Short mmCIF file of C-alpha atoms in Angstrom, two decimals:
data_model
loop_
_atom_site.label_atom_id
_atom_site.label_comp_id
_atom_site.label_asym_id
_atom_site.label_seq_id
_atom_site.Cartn_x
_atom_site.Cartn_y
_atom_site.Cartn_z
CA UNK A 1 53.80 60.09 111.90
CA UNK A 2 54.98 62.42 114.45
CA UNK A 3 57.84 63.22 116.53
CA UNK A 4 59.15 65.24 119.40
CA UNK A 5 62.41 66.44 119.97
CA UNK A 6 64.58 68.90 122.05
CA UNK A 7 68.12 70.20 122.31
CA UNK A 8 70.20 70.28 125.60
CA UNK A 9 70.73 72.82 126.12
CA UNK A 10 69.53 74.61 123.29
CA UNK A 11 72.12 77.60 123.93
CA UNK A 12 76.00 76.59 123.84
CA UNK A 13 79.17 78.25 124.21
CA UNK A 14 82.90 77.66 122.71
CA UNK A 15 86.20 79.01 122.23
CA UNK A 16 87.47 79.06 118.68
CA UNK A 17 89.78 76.01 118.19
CA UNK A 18 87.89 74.29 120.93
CA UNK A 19 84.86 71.95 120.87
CA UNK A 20 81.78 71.57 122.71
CA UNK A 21 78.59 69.41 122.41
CA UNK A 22 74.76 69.28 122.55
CA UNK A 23 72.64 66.54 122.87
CA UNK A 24 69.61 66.16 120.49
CA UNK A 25 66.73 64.03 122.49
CA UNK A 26 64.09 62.68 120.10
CA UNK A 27 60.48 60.33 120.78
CA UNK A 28 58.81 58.77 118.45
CA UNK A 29 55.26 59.23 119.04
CA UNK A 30 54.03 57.44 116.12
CA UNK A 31 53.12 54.02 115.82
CA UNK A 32 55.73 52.11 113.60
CA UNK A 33 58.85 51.65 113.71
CA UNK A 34 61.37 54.61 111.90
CA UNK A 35 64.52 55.03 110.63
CA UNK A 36 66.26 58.78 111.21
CA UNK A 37 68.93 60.66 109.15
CA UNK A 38 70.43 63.62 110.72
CA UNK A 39 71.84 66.58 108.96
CA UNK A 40 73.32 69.65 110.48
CA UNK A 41 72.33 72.88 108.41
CA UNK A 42 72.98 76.87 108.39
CA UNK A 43 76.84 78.78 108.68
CA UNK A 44 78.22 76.35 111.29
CA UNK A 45 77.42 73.53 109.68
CA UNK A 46 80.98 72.75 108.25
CA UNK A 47 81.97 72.98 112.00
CA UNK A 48 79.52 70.96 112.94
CA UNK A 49 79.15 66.66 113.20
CA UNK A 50 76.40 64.05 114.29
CA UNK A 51 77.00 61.21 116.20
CA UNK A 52 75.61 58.88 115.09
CA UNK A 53 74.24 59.69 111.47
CA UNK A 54 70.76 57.64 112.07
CA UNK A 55 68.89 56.26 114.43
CA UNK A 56 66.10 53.40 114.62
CA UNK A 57 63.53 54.49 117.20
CA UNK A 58 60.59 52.01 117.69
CA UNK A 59 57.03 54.01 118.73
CA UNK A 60 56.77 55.27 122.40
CA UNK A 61 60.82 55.09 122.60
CA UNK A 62 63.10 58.07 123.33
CA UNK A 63 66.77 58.41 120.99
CA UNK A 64 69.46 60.83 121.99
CA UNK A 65 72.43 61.78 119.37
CA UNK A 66 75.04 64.29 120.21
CA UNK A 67 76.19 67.52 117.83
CA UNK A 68 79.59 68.32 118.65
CA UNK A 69 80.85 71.97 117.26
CA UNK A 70 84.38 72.31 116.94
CA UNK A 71 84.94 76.15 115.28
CA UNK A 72 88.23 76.46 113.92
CA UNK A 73 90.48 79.43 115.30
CA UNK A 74 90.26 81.67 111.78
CA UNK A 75 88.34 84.73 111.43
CA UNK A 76 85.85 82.54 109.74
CA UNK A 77 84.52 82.02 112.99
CA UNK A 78 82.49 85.18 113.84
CA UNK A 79 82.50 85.94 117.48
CA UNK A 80 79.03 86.09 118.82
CA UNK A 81 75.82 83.84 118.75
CA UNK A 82 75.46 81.87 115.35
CA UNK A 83 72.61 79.83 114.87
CA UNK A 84 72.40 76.09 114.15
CA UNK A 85 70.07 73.79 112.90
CA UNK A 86 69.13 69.79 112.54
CA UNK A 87 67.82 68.72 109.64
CA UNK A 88 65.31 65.51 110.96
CA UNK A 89 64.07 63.49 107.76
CA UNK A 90 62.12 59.91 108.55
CA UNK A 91 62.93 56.90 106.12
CA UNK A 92 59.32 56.12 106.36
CA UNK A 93 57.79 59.66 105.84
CA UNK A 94 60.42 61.29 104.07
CA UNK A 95 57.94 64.36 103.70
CA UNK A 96 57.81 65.15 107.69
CA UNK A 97 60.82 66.49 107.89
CA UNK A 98 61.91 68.41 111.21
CA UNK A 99 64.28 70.75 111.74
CA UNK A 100 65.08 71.63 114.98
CA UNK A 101 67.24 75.30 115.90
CA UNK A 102 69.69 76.27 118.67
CA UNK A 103 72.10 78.99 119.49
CA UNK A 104 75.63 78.68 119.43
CA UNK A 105 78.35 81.35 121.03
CA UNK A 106 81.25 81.85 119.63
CA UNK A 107 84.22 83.57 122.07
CA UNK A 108 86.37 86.18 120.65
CA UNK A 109 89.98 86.23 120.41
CA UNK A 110 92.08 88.70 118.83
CA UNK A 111 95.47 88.22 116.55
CA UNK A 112 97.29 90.86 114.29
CA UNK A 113 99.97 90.25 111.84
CA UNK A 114 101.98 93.34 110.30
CA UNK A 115 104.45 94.15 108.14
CA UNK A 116 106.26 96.59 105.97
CA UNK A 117 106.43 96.54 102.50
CA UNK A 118 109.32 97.03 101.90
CA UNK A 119 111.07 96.95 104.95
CA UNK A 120 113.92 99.17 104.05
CA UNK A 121 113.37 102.29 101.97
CA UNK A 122 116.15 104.62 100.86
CA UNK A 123 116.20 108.30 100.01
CA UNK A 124 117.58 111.79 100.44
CA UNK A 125 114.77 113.47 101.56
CA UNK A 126 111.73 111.08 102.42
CA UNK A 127 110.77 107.54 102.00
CA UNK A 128 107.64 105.81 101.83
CA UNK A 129 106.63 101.95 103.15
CA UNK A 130 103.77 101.00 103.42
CA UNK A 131 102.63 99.02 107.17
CA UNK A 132 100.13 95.73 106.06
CA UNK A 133 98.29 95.03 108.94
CA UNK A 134 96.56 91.77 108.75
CA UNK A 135 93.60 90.93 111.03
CA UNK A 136 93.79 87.55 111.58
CA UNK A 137 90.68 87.24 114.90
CA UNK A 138 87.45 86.67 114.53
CA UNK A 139 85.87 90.49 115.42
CA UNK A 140 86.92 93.89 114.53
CA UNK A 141 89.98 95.23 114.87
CA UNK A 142 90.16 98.97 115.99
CA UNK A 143 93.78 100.46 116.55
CA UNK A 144 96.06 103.50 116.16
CA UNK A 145 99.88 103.46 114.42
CA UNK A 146 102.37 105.83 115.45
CA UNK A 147 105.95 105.86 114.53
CA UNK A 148 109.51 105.95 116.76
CA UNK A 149 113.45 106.29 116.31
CA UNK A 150 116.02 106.42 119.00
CA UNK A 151 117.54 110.19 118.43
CA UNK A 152 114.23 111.66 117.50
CA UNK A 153 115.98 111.51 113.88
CA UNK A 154 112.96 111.01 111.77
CA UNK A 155 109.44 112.47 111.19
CA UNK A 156 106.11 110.54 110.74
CA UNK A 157 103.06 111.60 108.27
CA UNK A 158 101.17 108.31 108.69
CA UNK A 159 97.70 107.89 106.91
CA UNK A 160 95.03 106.60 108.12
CA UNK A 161 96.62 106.71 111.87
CA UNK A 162 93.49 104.96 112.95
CA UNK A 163 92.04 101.54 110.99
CA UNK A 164 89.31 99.33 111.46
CA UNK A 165 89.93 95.83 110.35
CA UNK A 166 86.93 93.67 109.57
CA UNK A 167 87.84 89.76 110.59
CA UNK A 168 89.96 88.43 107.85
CA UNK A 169 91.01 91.70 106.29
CA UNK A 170 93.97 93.92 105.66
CA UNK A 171 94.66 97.05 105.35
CA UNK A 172 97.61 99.48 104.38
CA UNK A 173 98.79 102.28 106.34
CA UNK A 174 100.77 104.59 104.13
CA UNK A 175 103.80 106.10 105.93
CA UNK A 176 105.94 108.93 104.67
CA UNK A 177 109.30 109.13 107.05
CA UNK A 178 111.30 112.37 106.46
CA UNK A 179 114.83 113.05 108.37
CA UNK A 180 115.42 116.02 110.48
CA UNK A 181 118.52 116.70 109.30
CA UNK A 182 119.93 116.51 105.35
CA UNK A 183 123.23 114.93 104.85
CA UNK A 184 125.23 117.57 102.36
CA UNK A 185 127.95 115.46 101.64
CA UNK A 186 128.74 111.93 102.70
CA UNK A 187 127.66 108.37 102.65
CA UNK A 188 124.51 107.05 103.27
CA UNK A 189 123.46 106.21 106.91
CA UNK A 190 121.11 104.03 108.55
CA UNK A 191 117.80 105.04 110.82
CA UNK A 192 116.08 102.13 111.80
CA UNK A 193 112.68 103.04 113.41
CA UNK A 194 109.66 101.14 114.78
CA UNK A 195 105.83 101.24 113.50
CA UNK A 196 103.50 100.55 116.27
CA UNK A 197 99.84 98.87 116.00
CA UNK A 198 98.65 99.88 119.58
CA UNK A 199 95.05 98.72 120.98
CA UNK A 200 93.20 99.36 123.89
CA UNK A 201 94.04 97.36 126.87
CA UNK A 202 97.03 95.31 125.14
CA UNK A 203 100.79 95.93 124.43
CA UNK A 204 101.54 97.96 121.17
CA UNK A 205 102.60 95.21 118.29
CA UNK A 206 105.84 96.58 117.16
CA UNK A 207 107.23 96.14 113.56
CA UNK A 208 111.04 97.76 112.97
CA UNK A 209 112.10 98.72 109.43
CA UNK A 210 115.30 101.01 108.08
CA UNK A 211 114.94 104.32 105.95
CA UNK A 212 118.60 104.28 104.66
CA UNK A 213 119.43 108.23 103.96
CA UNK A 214 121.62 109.18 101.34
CA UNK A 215 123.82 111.93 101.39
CA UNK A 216 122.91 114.64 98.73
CA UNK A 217 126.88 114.86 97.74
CA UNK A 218 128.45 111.74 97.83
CA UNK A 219 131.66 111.65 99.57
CA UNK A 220 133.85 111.09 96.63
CA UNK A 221 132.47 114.79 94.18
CA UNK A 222 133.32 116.23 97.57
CA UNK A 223 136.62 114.87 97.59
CA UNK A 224 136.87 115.67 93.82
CA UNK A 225 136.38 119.29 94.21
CA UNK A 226 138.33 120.06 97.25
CA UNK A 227 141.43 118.20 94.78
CA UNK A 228 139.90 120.59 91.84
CA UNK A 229 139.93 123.93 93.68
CA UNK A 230 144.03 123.22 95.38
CA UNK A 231 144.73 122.37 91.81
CA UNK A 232 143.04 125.52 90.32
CA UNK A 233 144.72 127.73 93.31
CA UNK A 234 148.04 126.33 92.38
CA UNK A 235 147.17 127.31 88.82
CA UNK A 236 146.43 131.07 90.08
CA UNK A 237 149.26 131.34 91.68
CA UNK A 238 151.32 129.79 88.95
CA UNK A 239 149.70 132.16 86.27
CA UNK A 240 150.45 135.35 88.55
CA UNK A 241 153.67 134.52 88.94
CA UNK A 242 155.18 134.10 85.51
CA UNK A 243 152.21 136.36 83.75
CA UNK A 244 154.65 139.68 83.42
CA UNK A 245 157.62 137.99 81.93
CA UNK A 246 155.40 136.80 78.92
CA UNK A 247 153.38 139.96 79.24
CA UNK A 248 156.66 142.11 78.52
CA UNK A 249 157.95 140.10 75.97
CA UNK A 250 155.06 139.88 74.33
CA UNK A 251 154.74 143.75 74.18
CA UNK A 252 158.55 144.24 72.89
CA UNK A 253 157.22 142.44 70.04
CA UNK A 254 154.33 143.80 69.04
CA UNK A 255 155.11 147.27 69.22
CA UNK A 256 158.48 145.97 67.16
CA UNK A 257 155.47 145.18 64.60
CA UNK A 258 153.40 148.38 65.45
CA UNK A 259 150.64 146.33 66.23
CA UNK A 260 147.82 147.47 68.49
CA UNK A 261 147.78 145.63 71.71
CA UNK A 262 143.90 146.55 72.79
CA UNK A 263 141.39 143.19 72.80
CA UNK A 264 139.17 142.88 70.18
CA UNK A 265 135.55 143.35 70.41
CA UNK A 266 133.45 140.42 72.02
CA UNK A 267 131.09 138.89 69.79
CA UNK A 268 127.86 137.72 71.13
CA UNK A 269 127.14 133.71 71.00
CA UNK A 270 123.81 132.11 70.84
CA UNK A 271 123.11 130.54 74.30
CA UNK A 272 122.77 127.13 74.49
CA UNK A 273 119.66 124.95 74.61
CA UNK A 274 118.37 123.28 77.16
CA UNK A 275 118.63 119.47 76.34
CA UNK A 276 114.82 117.62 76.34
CA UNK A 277 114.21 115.76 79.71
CA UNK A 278 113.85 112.14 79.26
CA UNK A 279 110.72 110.56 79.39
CA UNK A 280 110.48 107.11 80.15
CA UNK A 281 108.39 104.06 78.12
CA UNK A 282 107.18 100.99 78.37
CA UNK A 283 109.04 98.27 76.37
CA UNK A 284 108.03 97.19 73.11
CA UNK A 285 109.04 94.15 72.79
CA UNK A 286 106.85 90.70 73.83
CA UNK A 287 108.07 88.96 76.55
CA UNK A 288 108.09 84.71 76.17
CA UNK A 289 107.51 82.49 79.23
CA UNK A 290 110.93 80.85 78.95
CA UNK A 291 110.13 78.44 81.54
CA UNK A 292 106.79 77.17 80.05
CA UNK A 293 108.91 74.66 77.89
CA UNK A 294 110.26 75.62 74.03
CA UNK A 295 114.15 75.86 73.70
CA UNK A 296 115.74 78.10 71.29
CA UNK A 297 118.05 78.21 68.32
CA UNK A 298 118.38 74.80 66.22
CA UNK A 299 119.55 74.71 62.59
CA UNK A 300 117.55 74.16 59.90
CA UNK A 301 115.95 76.31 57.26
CA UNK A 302 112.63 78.61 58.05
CA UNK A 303 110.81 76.16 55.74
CA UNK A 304 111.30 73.22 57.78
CA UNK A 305 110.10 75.27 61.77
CA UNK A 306 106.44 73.11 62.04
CA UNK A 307 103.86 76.33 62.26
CA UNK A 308 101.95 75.87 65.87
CA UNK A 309 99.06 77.82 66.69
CA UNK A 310 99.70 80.85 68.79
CA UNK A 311 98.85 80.28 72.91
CA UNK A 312 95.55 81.60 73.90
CA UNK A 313 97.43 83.70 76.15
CA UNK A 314 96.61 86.86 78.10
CA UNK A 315 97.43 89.17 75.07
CA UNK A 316 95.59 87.30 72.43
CA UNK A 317 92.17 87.54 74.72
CA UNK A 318 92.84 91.52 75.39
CA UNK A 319 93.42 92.62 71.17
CA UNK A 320 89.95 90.56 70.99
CA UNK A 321 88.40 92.35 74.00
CA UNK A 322 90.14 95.94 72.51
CA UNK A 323 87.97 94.76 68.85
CA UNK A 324 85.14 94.64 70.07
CA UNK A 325 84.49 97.13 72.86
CA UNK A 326 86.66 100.49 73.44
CA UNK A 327 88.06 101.78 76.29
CA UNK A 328 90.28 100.45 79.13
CA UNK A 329 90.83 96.70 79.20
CA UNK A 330 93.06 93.95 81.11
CA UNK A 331 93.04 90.18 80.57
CA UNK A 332 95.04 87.35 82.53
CA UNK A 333 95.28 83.75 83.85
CA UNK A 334 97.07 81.80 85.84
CA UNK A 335 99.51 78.91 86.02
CA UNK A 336 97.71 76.50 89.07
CA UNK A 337 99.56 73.78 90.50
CA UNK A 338 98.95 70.41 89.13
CA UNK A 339 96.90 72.17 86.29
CA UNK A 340 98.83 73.97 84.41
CA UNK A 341 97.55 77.43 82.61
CA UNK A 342 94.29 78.54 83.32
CA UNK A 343 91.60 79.97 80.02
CA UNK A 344 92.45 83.97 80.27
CA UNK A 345 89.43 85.91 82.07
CA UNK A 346 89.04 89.52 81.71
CA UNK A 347 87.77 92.58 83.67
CA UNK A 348 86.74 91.66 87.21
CA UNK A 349 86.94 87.56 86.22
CA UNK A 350 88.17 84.75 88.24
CA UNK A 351 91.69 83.33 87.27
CA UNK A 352 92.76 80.73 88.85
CA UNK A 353 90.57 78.13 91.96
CA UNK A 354 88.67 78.90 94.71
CA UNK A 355 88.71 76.61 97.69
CA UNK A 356 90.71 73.84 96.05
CA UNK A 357 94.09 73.87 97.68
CA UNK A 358 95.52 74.47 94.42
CA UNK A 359 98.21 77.57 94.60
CA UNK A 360 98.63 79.65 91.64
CA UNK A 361 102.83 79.63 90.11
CA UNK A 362 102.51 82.60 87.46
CA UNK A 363 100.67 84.68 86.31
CA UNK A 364 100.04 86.14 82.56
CA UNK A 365 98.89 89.76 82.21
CA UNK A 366 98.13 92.08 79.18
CA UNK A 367 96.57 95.79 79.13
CA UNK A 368 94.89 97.71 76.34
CA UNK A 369 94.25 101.66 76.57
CA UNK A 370 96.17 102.09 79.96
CA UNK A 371 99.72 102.98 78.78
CA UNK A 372 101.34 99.50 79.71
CA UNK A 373 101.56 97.70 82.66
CA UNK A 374 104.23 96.35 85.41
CA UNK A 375 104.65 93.59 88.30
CA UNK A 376 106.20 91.49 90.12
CA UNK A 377 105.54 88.41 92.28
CA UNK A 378 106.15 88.06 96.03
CA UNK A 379 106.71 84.22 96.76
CA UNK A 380 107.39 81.68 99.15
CA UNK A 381 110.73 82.08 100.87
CA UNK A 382 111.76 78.20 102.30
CA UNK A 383 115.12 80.10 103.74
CA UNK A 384 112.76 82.61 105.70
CA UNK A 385 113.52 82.82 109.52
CA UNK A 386 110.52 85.82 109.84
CA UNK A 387 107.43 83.45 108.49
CA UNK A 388 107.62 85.64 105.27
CA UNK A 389 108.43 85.44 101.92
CA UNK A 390 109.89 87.84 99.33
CA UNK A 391 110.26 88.94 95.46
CA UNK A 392 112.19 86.95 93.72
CA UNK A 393 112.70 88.90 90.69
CA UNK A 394 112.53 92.90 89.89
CA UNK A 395 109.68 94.45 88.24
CA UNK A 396 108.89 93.20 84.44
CA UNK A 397 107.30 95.88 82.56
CA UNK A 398 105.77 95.74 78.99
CA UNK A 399 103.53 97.66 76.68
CA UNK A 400 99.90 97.57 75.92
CA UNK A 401 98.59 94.33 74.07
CA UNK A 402 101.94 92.91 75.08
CA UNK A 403 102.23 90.12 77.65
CA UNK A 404 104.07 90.24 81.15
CA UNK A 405 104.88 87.21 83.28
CA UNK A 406 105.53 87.07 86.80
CA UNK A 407 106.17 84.12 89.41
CA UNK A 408 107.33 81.22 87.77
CA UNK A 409 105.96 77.58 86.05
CA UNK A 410 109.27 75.83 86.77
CA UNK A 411 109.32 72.55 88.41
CA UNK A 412 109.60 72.94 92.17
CA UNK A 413 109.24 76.67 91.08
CA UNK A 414 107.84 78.54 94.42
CA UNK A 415 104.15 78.96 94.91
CA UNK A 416 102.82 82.94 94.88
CA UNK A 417 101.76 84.28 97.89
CA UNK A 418 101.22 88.01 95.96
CA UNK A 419 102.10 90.60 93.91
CA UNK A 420 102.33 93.88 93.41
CA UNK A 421 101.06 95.44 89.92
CA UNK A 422 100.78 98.92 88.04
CA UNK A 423 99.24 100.19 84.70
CA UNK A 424 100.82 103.01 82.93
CA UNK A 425 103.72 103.97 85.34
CA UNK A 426 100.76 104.54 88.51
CA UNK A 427 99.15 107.39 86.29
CA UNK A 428 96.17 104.65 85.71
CA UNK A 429 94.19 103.24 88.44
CA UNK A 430 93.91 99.33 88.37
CA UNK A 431 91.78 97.38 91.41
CA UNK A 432 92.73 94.19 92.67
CA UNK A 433 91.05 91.21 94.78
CA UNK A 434 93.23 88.20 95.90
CA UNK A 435 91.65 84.88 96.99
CA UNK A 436 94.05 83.56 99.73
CA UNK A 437 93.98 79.55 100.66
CA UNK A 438 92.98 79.39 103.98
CA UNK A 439 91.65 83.11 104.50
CA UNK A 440 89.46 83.09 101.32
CA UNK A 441 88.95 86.44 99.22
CA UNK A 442 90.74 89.46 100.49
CA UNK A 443 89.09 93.08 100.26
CA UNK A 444 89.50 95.20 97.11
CA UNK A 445 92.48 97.28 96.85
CA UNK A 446 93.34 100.05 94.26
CA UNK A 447 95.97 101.97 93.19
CA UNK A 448 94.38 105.48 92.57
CA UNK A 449 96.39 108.19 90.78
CA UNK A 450 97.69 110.74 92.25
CA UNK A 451 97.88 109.36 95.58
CA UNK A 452 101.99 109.27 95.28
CA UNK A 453 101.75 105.56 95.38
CA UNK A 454 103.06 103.61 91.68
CA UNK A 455 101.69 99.90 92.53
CA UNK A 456 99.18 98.24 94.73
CA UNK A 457 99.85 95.05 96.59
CA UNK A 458 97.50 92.01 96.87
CA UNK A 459 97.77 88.59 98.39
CA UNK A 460 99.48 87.36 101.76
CA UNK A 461 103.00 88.11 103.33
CA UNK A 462 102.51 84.67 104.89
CA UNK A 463 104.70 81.41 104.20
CA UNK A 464 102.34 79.46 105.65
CA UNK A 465 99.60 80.41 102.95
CA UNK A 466 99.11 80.63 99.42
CA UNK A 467 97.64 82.66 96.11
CA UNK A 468 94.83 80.59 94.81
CA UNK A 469 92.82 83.28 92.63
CA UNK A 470 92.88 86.94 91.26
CA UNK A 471 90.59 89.20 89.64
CA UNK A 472 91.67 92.15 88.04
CA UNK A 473 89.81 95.51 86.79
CA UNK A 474 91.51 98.78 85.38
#
């Protein structure tokens, strides 16, 4: 058996979101008549079809089929050449199989999406958001951020001014703003400003936010001590005035008594201490998943509550983990959509699905040996008019070997898009990676101490995607 093919041409070209197409010639040169399958093979091969899937070529007789490549416009689709292949397999000589290889081109194109998280920060003296820039192109990103205010009211320590973003990626540009000018007394005002993403040849991408600055007074102490110091004038004034009248009086009667008018000697007080500084903890108590099902309270005696055996939740894996091996420890799983609660995985696992569709609700965390842990769940907004969503509840903090819950397992409860997390207040370092529907698995991202960050972020800002998986190391 033998067979001769070629590809026209063999080196394509095509715009991502577009579609192009080759056509595969083929001859049998054997001598019987032969059935071919076609199968398209390599990186492009999910982008790739065959039209038609076999062909019946008798001997001497030429058979053409077309490959059409339609690369979707995601960063999944690498700018530059990608090779293809055909996989050629005979009915009749299964063995001879011939695979055929071309070149395919894939055109760049270049998309950015950024935000700030949060974007309004508050403080006397500084504030600190953090710019996510998301590349969402299919080649490196290169550009510079640099910060603005009408007034000149604010200044900008931004680090790293410069990123490169790998296709698919994020990164986070830590900002510190710090006003020019302190308000003493007063009310809070607002300074909006602008974060720009600027890259060569293009208009800067612009993304506004608001550092609202507090007054170090507020207005009403100052109020409160101007009324204190008329008052203690008056008082002065008052005492001055009527202070000889008593004075003399007093002194007629005294020396009426022969008693000695001088003031006695001053005794010496112990000073007072300085009272402790509070420190803050973690809570003790366990929190309960009160949306996982279970109501509370009912009558009845404790000998008639049914004994269930406890949830093989996050906490229950982590004191088994802590047995065994010492050290630093975090378990957790997840709460997938039409699934339900996930087996807990531990220390770099996989919680949750990978390329299923299947967006994760909640989320179950415990610690052991890091001093507690805290979070909270950025979700899908339906009301959003930016394309974003937001947190719908404040940080939940608990101890170690205690579970925390974020997001929620409600029905028509909102699907997570991320999360931010800490272990021990930010003095512990914890790594994230977030497997995104639609972008796949994000880079790793960790909160290191000392860096004057408290939490790290992972996931999408998107309402248009979705948390599918998380792995977790501390």
């Amino acid at each position: 058996m033998s067979l001769w093919t070629s590809l026209e041409p063999a080196s394509a070209t095509v715009d991502p979101g577009g579609s192009t197409t080759v056509r595969l010639r083929l001859r049998n040169t054997g001598d019987v008549v032969d059935e071919y399958r076609f199968e398209p093979v390599g990186d492009i091969a999910p982008w790739t079809t065959v039209e038609p899937q076999t062909l019946r070529i008798y001997p001497g007789t030429t058979g053409t089929v077309e490959l059409t490549f339609s690369p979707p416009r995601t960063p999944d689709a690498t700018a530059g050449p990608n090779p293809y292949a055909v996989r050629i397999t005979p009915t009749e000589h299964p063995e001879a199989t011939t695979v055929p290889e071309g070149n395919l081109t894939i055109t760049p194109f270049t998309a950015i999406r950024a935000e700030l998280v949060p974007p309004t920060v508050k403080g006397r003296f500084r504030g600190r958001p953090k710019l996510a820039v998301d590349n969402l192109g299919n080649m490196k990103l290169t550009a510079s951020v640099s910060g603005s205010d009408n007034g000149d009211q604010l200044s900008y320590d931004i680090h790293p001014s410069n990123i490169q973003i790998e296709p698919g990626r994020a990164a986070f540009v830590k900002t510190t703003l710090k006003p020019r000018q302190i308000i003493w007394f007063g009310s809070k005002e607002e300074r909006p400003y602008t974060l720009a993403v600027q890259r060569s040849g293009v208009a800067p991408f612009d993304v506004e936010g608001t550092y609202v600055q507090r007054g170090f007074l507020p207005r009403w102490l100052a109020t409160f001590l101007g009324v204190f110091m008329a008052l203690a004038i008056t008082f002065v004034m008052l005492w001055i005035a009527y202070k000889p009248q008593v004075r003399s009086a007093a002194t007629e009667k005294l020396q009426e008594a022969g008693i000695s008018t001088l003031p006695p000697s001053p005794s010496v007080s112990a000073p007072v201490p300085t009272p402790p500084s509070p420190t803050t903890q973690a809570p003790t108590q366990s929190q309960t998943p009160a949306d996982d099902g279970g109501g509370g309270g009912g009558g009845g005696s404790e000998e008639k509550k049914e004994t269930k055996a406890p949830e093989n939740t996050a906490a229950v894996a982590v004191g088994r983990l802590a047995a065994e091996k010492s050290g630093r420890h975090i378990c957790y799983r997840a709460y997938v959509t039409g699934a339900g609660w996930t087996d807990p995985a531990c220390d770099g696992e996989t919680a949750g699905t990978v390329g299923k569709g299947k967006s994760i609700k909640k989320l179950n965390i415990a610690v052991s040996g890091t001093k507690g842990t805290a979070g909270s769940a950025f979700v899908h907004d339906p009301r959003s008019t930016n394309g974003r969503g937001h947190y719908n509840a404040p940080w939940s903090g608990v101890a170690d070997g205690i579970d925390n819950y974020i997001g929620s397992s409600e029905k028509d409860a909102p699907d997570m898009l991320g999360f931010v997390i800490n272990v021990g207040d930010g003095a512990n370092r914890i790594c994230q990676t977030a497997h995104v529907g639609n972008e796949g698995w994000h880079g790793l991202g960790c909160d290191e101490p000392g860096s004057g960050e408290h939490f790290i972020f992972g996931g999408t800002l998107s309402n248009s995607l979705w948390l599918e998986a998380v792995r977790f190391t501390v």
